Amino acid sequence: MCSAGLVGGDVLDDVAVLVAERHRIDAALARRVRAAELSQAPERDGLRSMASWLRGHCRLSAAEASRLVRNGRALEHLPAL
């Protein structure tokens, strides 16, 4: 795959912007996962944990679901920027 018309630095700048946006989205997702966990949303949906809900409804692997839950819990203890 080649990006026609983009020269070295331009492509790298685009990659850096996309990585930064991905980090923002990942953080927002982790915060929402934590909020759902705290409100016991998975239990109301008939599941025991947020990780099991993510595995079943979002088709995430067990490792990825656990990572999201763990990151949400960790973000709760960090100051908002």
mmCIF file of N, CA, C and O in Angstrom, residues 25-56:
data_model
loop_
_atom_site.group_PDB
_atom_site.id
_atom_site.type_symbol
_atom_site.label_atom_id
_atom_site.label_comp_id
_atom_site.label_asym_id
_atom_site.label_seq_id
_atom_site.Cartn_x
_atom_site.Cartn_y
_atom_site.Cartn_z
ATOM 1 N N ILE A 25 -9.272 8.364 21.842
ATOM 2 C CA ILE A 25 -10.427 7.469 21.750
ATOM 3 C C ILE A 25 -10.299 6.323 22.751
ATOM 4 O O ILE A 25 -11.275 5.957 23.422
ATOM 5 N N ASP A 26 -9.104 5.744 22.872
ATOM 6 C CA ASP A 26 -8.884 4.664 23.838
ATOM 7 C C ASP A 26 -9.161 5.128 25.266
ATOM 8 O O ASP A 26 -9.760 4.402 26.057
ATOM 9 N N ALA A 27 -8.729 6.338 25.589
ATOM 10 C CA ALA A 27 -8.964 6.875 26.938
ATOM 11 C C ALA A 27 -10.453 7.107 27.175
ATOM 12 O O ALA A 27 -10.977 6.784 28.250
ATOM 13 N N ALA A 28 -11.140 7.644 26.180
ATOM 14 C CA ALA A 28 -12.586 7.870 26.318
ATOM 15 C C ALA A 28 -13.318 6.544 26.488
ATOM 16 O O ALA A 28 -14.243 6.432 27.307
ATOM 17 N N LEU A 29 -12.918 5.533 25.735
ATOM 18 C CA LEU A 29 -13.539 4.218 25.847
ATOM 19 C C LEU A 29 -13.298 3.622 27.231
ATOM 20 O O LEU A 29 -14.219 3.093 27.856
ATOM 21 N N ALA A 30 -12.079 3.735 27.738
ATOM 22 C CA ALA A 30 -11.768 3.208 29.069
ATOM 23 C C ALA A 30 -12.600 3.910 30.136
ATOM 24 O O ALA A 30 -13.092 3.270 31.069
ATOM 25 N N ARG A 31 -12.762 5.236 30.010
ATOM 26 C CA ARG A 31 -13.597 5.968 30.980
ATOM 27 C C ARG A 31 -15.042 5.501 30.919
ATOM 28 O O ARG A 31 -15.698 5.332 31.954
ATOM 29 N N ARG A 32 -15.568 5.274 29.729
ATOM 30 C CA ARG A 32 -16.956 4.814 29.585
ATOM 31 C C ARG A 32 -17.130 3.398 30.125
ATOM 32 O O ARG A 32 -18.153 3.077 30.737
ATOM 33 N N VAL A 33 -16.135 2.550 29.875
ATOM 34 C CA VAL A 33 -16.183 1.184 30.402
ATOM 35 C C VAL A 33 -16.222 1.229 31.930
ATOM 36 O O VAL A 33 -17.009 0.515 32.562
ATOM 37 N N ARG A 34 -15.412 2.083 32.531
ATOM 38 C CA ARG A 34 -15.413 2.211 34.002
ATOM 39 C C ARG A 34 -16.752 2.731 34.500
ATOM 40 O O ARG A 34 -17.283 2.240 35.514
ATOM 41 N N ALA A 35 -17.307 3.712 33.811
ATOM 42 C CA ALA A 35 -18.612 4.251 34.215
ATOM 43 C C ALA A 35 -19.691 3.166 34.140
ATOM 44 O O ALA A 35 -20.532 3.052 35.037
ATOM 45 N N ALA A 36 -19.654 2.351 33.093
ATOM 46 C CA ALA A 36 -20.619 1.258 32.968
ATOM 47 C C ALA A 36 -20.415 0.228 34.069
ATOM 48 O O ALA A 36 -21.392 -0.292 34.631
ATOM 49 N N GLU A 37 -19.156 -0.039 34.396
ATOM 50 C CA GLU A 37 -18.861 -0.994 35.468
ATOM 51 C C GLU A 37 -19.373 -0.480 36.808
ATOM 52 O O GLU A 37 -19.989 -1.233 37.576
ATOM 53 N N LEU A 38 -19.148 0.787 37.097
ATOM 54 C CA LEU A 38 -19.590 1.366 38.363
ATOM 55 C C LEU A 38 -21.110 1.418 38.483
ATOM 56 O O LEU A 38 -21.651 1.300 39.581
ATOM 57 N N SER A 39 -21.788 1.595 37.363
ATOM 58 C CA SER A 39 -23.255 1.651 37.394
ATOM 59 C C SER A 39 -23.888 0.262 37.313
ATOM 60 O O SER A 39 -25.110 0.141 37.256
ATOM 61 N N GLN A 40 -23.044 -0.768 37.301
ATOM 62 C CA GLN A 40 -23.483 -2.158 37.239
ATOM 63 C C GLN A 40 -24.341 -2.444 36.002
ATOM 64 O O GLN A 40 -25.254 -3.263 36.025
ATOM 65 N N ALA A 41 -24.013 -1.783 34.911
ATOM 66 C CA ALA A 41 -24.744 -1.970 33.663
ATOM 67 C C ALA A 41 -24.704 -3.415 33.150
ATOM 68 O O ALA A 41 -25.734 -3.919 32.682
ATOM 69 N N PRO A 42 -23.568 -4.105 33.220
ATOM 70 C CA PRO A 42 -23.569 -5.495 32.729
ATOM 71 C C PRO A 42 -24.514 -6.406 33.507
ATOM 72 O O PRO A 42 -25.140 -7.292 32.927
ATOM 73 N N GLU A 43 -24.641 -6.160 34.817
ATOM 74 C CA GLU A 43 -25.527 -6.985 35.633
ATOM 75 C C GLU A 43 -26.983 -6.804 35.205
ATOM 76 O O GLU A 43 -27.757 -7.755 35.192
ATOM 77 N N ARG A 44 -27.337 -5.581 34.844
ATOM 78 C CA ARG A 44 -28.706 -5.334 34.366
ATOM 79 C C ARG A 44 -28.959 -6.008 33.027
ATOM 80 O O ARG A 44 -30.099 -6.265 32.655
ATOM 81 N N ASP A 45 -27.870 -6.291 32.301
ATOM 82 C CA ASP A 45 -27.971 -6.962 31.005
ATOM 83 C C ASP A 45 -27.826 -8.476 31.155
ATOM 84 O O ASP A 45 -27.768 -9.195 30.163
ATOM 85 N N GLY A 46 -27.736 -8.947 32.396
ATOM 86 C CA GLY A 46 -27.684 -10.375 32.652
ATOM 87 C C GLY A 46 -26.294 -10.975 32.692
ATOM 88 O O GLY A 46 -26.158 -12.198 32.699
ATOM 89 N N LEU A 47 -25.267 -10.149 32.710
ATOM 90 C CA LEU A 47 -23.897 -10.664 32.750
ATOM 91 C C LEU A 47 -23.238 -10.304 34.070
ATOM 92 O O LEU A 47 -23.663 -9.386 34.762
ATOM 93 N N ARG A 48 -22.173 -11.014 34.414
ATOM 94 C CA ARG A 48 -21.555 -10.840 35.726
ATOM 95 C C ARG A 48 -20.534 -9.719 35.789
ATOM 96 O O ARG A 48 -20.272 -9.196 36.860
ATOM 97 N N SER A 49 -19.923 -9.388 34.665
ATOM 98 C CA SER A 49 -18.853 -8.394 34.706
ATOM 99 C C SER A 49 -18.816 -7.587 33.421
ATOM 100 O O SER A 49 -19.384 -7.981 32.392
ATOM 101 N N MET A 50 -18.118 -6.477 33.485
ATOM 102 C CA MET A 50 -17.936 -5.635 32.308
ATOM 103 C C MET A 50 -17.098 -6.367 31.265
ATOM 104 O O MET A 50 -17.369 -6.272 30.068
ATOM 105 N N ALA A 51 -16.084 -7.121 31.722
ATOM 106 C CA ALA A 51 -15.257 -7.873 30.782
ATOM 107 C C ALA A 51 -16.094 -8.901 30.014
ATOM 108 O O ALA A 51 -15.928 -9.058 28.800
ATOM 109 N N SER A 52 -16.993 -9.584 30.698
ATOM 110 C CA SER A 52 -17.833 -10.566 30.007
ATOM 111 C C SER A 52 -18.784 -9.883 29.032
ATOM 112 O O SER A 52 -19.058 -10.407 27.950
ATOM 113 N N TRP A 53 -19.262 -8.707 29.379
ATOM 114 C CA TRP A 53 -20.125 -7.957 28.455
ATOM 115 C C TRP A 53 -19.341 -7.557 27.206
ATOM 116 O O TRP A 53 -19.837 -7.695 26.089
ATOM 117 N N LEU A 54 -18.127 -7.076 27.397
ATOM 118 C CA LEU A 54 -17.290 -6.680 26.255
ATOM 119 C C LEU A 54 -16.973 -7.880 25.364
ATOM 120 O O LEU A 54 -16.964 -7.751 24.132
ATOM 121 N N ARG A 55 -16.720 -9.032 25.981
ATOM 122 C CA ARG A 55 -16.447 -10.223 25.184
ATOM 123 C C ARG A 55 -17.679 -10.646 24.391
ATOM 124 O O ARG A 55 -17.581 -10.970 23.209
ATOM 125 N N GLY A 56 -18.826 -10.640 25.037
ATOM 126 C CA GLY A 56 -20.043 -11.123 24.386
ATOM 127 C C GLY A 56 -20.650 -10.161 23.396
ATOM 128 O O GLY A 56 -21.020 -10.548 22.285
#
